[in-house]
Coordinates of C-alpha atoms and ligand atoms in Angstrom, one line a residue:
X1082 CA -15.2 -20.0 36.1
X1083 CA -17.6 -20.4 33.2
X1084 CA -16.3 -18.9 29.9
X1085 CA -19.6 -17.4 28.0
X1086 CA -19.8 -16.2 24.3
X1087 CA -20.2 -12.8 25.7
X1088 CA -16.9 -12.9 27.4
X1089 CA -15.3 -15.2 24.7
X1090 CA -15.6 -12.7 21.9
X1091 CA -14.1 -9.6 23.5
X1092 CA -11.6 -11.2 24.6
X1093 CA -11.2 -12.4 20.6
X1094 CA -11.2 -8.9 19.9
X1095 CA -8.7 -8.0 22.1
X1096 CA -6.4 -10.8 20.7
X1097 CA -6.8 -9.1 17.2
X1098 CA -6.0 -5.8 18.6
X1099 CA -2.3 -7.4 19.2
X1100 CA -1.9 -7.9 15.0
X1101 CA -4.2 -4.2 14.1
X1102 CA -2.5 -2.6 11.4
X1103 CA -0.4 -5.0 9.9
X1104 CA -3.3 -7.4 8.9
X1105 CA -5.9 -4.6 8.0
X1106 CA -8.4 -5.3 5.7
X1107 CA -9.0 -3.2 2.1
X1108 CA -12.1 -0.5 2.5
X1109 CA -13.8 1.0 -0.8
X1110 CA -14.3 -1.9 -4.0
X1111 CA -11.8 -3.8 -2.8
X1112 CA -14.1 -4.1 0.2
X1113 CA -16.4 -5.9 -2.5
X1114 CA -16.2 -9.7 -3.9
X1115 CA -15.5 -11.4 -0.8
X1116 CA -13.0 -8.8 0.5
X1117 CA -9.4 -7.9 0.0
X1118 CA -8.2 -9.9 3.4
X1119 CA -4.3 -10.8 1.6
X1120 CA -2.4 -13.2 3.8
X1121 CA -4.7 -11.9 6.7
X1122 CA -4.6 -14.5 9.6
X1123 CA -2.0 -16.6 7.6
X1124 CA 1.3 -17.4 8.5
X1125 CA 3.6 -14.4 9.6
X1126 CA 7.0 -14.2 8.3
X1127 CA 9.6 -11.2 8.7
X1128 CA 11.9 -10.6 5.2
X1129 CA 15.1 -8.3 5.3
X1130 CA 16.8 -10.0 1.6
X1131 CA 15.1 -10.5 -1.7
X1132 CA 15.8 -14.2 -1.8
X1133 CA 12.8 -14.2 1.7
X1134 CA 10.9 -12.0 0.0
X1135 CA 10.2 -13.8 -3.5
X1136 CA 10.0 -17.1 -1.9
X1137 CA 7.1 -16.4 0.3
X1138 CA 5.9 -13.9 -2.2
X1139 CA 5.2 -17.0 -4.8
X1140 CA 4.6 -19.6 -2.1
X1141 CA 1.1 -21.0 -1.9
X1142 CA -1.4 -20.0 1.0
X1143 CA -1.5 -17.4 3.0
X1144 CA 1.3 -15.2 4.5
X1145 CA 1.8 -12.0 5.6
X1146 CA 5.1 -10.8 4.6
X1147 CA 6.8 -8.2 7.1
X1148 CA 9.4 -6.1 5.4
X1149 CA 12.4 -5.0 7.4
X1150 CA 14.3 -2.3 6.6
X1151 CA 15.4 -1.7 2.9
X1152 CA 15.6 -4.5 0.3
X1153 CA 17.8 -4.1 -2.6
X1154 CA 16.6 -6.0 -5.7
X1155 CA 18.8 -7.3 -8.4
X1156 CA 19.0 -7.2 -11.5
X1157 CA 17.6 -3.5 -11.5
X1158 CA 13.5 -3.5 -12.5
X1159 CA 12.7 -6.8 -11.1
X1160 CA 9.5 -6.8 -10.1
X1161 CA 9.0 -9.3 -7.5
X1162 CA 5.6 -11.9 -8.7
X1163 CA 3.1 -11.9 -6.0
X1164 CA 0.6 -14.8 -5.4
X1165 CA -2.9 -15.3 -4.3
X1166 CA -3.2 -14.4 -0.6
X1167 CA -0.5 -12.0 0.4
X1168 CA -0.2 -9.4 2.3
X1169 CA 3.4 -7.8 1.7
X1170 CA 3.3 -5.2 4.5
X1171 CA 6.5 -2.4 5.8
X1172 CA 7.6 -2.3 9.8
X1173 CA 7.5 1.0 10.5
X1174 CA 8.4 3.8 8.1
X1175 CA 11.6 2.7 7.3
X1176 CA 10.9 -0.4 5.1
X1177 CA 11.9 -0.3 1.4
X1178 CA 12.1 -2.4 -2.2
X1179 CA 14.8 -0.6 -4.1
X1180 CA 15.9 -0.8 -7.4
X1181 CA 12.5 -3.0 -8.5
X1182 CA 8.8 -3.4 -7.7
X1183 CA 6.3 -5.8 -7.2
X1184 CA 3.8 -8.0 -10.2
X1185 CA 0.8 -9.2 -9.8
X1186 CA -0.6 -11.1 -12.8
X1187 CA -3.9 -13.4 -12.8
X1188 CA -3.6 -13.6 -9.1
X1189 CA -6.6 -12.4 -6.6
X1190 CA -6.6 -11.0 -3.3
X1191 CA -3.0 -9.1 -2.8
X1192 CA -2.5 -6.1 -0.2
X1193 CA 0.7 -4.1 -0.7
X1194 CA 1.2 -1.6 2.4
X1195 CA 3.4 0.9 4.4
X1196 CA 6.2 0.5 1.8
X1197 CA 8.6 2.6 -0.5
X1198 CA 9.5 1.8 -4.0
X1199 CA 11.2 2.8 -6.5
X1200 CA 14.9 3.5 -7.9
X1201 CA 14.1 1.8 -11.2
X1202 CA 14.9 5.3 -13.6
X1203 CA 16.1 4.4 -16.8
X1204 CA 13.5 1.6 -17.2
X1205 CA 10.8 3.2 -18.9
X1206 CA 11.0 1.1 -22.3
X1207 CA 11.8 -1.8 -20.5
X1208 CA 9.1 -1.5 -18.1
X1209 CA 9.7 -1.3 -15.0
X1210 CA 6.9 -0.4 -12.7
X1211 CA 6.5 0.2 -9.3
X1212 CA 3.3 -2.2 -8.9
X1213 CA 2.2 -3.5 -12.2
X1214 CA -1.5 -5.1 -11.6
X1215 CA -2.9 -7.2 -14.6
X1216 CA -6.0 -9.0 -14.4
X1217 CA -6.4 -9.8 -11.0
X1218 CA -9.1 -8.7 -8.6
X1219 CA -9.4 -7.8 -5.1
X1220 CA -6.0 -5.7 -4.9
X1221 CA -5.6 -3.2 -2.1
X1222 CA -2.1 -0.7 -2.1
X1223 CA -2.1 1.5 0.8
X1224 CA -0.1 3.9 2.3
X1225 CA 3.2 3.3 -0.1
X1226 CA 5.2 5.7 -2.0
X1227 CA 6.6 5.9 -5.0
X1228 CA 9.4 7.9 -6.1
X1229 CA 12.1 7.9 -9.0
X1230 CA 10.0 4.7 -10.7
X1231 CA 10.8 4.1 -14.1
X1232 CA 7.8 3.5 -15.9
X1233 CA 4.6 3.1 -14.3
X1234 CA 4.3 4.3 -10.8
X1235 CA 1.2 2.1 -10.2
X1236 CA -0.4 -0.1 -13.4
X1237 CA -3.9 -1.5 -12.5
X1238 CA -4.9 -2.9 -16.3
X1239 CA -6.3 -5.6 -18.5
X1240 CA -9.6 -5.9 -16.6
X1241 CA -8.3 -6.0 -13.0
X1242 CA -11.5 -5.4 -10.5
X1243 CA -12.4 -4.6 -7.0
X1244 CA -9.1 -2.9 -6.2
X1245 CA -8.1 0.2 -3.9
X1246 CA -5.9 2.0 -3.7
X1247 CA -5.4 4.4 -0.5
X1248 CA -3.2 6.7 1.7
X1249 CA -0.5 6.7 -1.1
X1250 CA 2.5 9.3 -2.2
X1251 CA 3.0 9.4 -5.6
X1252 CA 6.6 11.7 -5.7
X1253 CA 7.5 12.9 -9.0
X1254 CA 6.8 10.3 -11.8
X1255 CA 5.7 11.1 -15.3
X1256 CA 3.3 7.9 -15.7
X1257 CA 1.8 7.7 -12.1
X1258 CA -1.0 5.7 -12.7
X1259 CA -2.3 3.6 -15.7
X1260 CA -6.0 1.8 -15.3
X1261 CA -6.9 0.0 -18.4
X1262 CA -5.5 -1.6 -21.5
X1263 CA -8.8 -3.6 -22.6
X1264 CA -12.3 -2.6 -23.9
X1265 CA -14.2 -4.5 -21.5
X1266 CA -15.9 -2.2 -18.9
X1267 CA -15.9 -4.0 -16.4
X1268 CA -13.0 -2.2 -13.7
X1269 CA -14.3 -1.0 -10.5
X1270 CA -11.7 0.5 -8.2
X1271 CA -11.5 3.2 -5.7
X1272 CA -8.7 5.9 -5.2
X1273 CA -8.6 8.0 -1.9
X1274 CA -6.6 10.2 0.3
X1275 CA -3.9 9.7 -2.4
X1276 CA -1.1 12.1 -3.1
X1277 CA -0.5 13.2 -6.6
X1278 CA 3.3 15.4 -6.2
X1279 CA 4.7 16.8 -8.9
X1280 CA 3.7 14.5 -11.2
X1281 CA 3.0 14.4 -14.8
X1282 CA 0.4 12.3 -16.8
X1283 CA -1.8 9.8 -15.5
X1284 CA -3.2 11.3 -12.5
X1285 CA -5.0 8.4 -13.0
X1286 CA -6.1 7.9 -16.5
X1287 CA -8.5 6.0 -16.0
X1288 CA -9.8 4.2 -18.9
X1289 CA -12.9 2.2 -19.7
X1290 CA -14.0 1.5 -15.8
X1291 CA -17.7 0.8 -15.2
X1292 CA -17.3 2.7 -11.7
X1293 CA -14.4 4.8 -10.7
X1294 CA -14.6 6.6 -7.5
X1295 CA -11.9 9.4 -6.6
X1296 CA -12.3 10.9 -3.6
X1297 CA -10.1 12.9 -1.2
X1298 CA -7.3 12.7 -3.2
X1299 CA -4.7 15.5 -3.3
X1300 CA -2.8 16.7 -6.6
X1301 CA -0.1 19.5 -6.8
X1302 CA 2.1 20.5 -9.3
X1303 CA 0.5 17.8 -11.7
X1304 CA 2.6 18.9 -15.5
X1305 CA 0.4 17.1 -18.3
X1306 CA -3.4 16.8 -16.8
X1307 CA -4.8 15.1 -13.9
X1308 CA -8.1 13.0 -13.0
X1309 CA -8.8 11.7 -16.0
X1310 CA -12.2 10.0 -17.2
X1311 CA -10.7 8.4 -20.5
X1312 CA -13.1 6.0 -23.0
X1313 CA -16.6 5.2 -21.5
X1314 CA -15.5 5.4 -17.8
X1315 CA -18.4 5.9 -15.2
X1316 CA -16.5 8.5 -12.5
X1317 CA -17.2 10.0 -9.3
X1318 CA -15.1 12.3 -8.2
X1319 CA -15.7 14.4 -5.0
X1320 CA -13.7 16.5 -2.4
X1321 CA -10.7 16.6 -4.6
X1322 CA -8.0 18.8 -3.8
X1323 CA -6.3 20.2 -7.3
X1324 CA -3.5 22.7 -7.1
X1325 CA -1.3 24.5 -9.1
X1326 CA -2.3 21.3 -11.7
X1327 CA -2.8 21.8 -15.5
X1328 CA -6.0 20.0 -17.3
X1329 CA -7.0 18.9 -13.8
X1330 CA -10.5 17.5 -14.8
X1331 CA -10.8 15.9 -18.1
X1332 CA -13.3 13.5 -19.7
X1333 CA -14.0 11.6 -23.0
X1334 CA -17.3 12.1 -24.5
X1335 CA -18.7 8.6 -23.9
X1336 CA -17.6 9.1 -20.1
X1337 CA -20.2 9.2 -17.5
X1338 CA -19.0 12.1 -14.7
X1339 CA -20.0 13.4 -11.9
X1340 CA -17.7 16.2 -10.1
X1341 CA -18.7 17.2 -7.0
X1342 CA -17.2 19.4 -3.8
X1343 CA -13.8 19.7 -5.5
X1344 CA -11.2 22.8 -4.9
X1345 CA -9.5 23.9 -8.1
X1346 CA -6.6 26.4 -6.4
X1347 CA -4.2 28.1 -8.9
X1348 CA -5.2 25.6 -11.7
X1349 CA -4.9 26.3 -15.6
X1350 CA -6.7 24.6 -18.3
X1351 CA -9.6 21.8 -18.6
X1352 CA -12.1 21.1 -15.9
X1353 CA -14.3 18.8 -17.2
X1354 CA -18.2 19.7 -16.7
X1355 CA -20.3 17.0 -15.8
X1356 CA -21.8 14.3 -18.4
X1357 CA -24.6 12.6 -17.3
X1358 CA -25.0 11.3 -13.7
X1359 CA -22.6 9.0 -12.2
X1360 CA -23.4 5.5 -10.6
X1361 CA -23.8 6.3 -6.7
X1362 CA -20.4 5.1 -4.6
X1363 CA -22.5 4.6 -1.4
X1364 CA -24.8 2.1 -3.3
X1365 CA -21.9 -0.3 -3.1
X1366 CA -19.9 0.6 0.6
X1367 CA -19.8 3.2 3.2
X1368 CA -17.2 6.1 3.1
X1369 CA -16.9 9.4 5.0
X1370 CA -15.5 12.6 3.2
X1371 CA -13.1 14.7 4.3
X1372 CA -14.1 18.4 3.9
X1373 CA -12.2 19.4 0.7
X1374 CA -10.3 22.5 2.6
X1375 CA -8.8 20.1 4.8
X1376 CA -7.6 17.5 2.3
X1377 CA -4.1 18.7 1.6
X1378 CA -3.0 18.9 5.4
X1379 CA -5.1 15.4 5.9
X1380 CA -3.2 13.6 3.2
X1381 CA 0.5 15.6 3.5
X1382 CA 0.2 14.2 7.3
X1383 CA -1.0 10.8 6.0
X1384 CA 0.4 9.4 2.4
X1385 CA 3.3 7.0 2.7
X1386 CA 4.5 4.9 4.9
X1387 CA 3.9 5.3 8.6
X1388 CA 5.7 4.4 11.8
X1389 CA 2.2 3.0 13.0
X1390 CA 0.4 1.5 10.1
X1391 CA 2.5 -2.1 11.3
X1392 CA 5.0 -2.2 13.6
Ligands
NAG560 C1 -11.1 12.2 7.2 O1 -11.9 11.1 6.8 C2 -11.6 9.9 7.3 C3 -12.4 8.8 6.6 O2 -12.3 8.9 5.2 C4 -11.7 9.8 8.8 O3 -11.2 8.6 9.3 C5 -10.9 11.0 9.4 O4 -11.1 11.1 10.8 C6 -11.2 12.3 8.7 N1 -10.3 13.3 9.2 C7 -10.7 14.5 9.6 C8 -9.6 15.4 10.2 O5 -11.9 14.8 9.6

């Protein structure tokens, strides 16, 4: 029998069917600049102890890091340094970094998925984030939740670029999500599908980014304000579901926004009219939108981590 390209490739395809899901690839900017592929077609190694899990973490090349079960990290608000080309990924719904969270500093091309973090209350002036991102591109955090974090829930800051984040749970924290830190405008990320619960500021602030696109997000219950246009960000933010949220539109004056197709149900305070016209999203990738109506029962059944994401 004579193997053809037409047969050969298929059957490729098939063979990646067997690793779907736990070696995804990042959609939205982190799509951009090469791609957000982590340890992606690397070496495969399956972690139940924090020892496993910082050594491969900080090794050089490319792994993909299967989390087992929950990890309980010592001293409390270690945050575990991630290198270049990683993908740190949960089995199942049931995987878990406890009592710390995850760094990424100078590093490119890090995906954090299907994972639950947090226990690090009482670290606020110390610090202690849940994923603290600081000048690194091509970042992509998807379906994780984060709940009883210390300080940040999720820090992307100091110029970090082409990141995504996607498909997350953000339970309860008062800073949820920092972006920013510099004066450079330079930050282009994208934030979908994510679930803003009960939390306070930062919903993101997003400060200084040359293009932030928010779409399909869902926030509830947010206390201080939420989506937040801060310094001379250039936003797009469409089919967003805001509920029972105070301030849930803001924007500086040297902000560029465009608000489009979002719900504002039992809201109070500032929604932010447009200023300008935004850069277009779909100039830079493809992406379909949810209609707005259906975004909170879209994202309650899909933030956090799932049994199928990687098993
Ligand atoms: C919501 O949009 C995503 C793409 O962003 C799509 O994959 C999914 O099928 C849509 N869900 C529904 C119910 O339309």
């Amino acid at each position: 029998m004579k193997f053809s390209i037409s047969l050969v490739l298929p059957l490729l395809r098939l063979a990646g069917l067997a690793w779907a899901g736990c070696q995804d690839n990042a959609d939205g900017f982190a799509a951009l600049n090469g791609g957000t592929t982590g340890g992606n077609g690397g070496t495969v190694v399956t972690v139940n102890n924090q020892a496993d899990l910082e050594k491969y973490a900080k090794a050089s090349g490319k792994y993909v890091i299967k989390v087992s079960g929950k990890i309980n990290i010592s001293p409390k608000g270690t945050e575990v340094d991630v290198a270049n080309d990683k993908t740190i990924v949960g089995i199942g719904a049931t995987a878990q970094i406890s009592g710390g969270g995850f760094r990424i500093i100078n590093r490119r091309n890090v995906i954090i998925r299907n994972l639950r973090i947090g226990n690090t209350d009482g670290g606020e002036e110390l610090d202690w984030d849940g994923i603290q991102v600081d000048t690194s591109t091509n970042i992509w955090i998807d379906h994780c939740i984060f709940e009883t974090i210390g300080d940040g829930g999720i820090d992307l800051r100091k110029d970090s670029d082409y990141w995504t984040v996607s498909n997350s749970w953000i339970k309860g924290v008062n800073k949820a999500f920092g972006i920013g830190w510099t004066d450079n405008v330079v930050t282009k990320g994208t934030i979908h599908h994510v679930y803003f619960d009960g939390t306070t500021q930062r919903n993101p602030s997003a400060d200084n980014m040359l293009y932030a696109h928010m779409y399909n997000n869902y926030l509830r219950g947010c206390k201080s304000y939420g989506h937040y246009a801060r310094g001379a960000t250039n936003a797009r933010i469409e089919n967003v579901y805001f509920e029972d949220c105070k301030n849930p539109l803001t924007a500086d004056s040297e902000a560029t926004l465009t608000a489009i197709g979002n719900i504002y149900d039992g809201t109070s305070g500032t929604i932010a009219k447009d200023i300008g016209v935004s850069f277009d999203p779909a100039n830079f990738y493809s992406y379909k939108l949810n209609a707005t109506a259906d975004v909170p029962s879209i994202v309650l059944a899909n933030a956090g981590p799932k049994a199928d994401v990687c098993t």
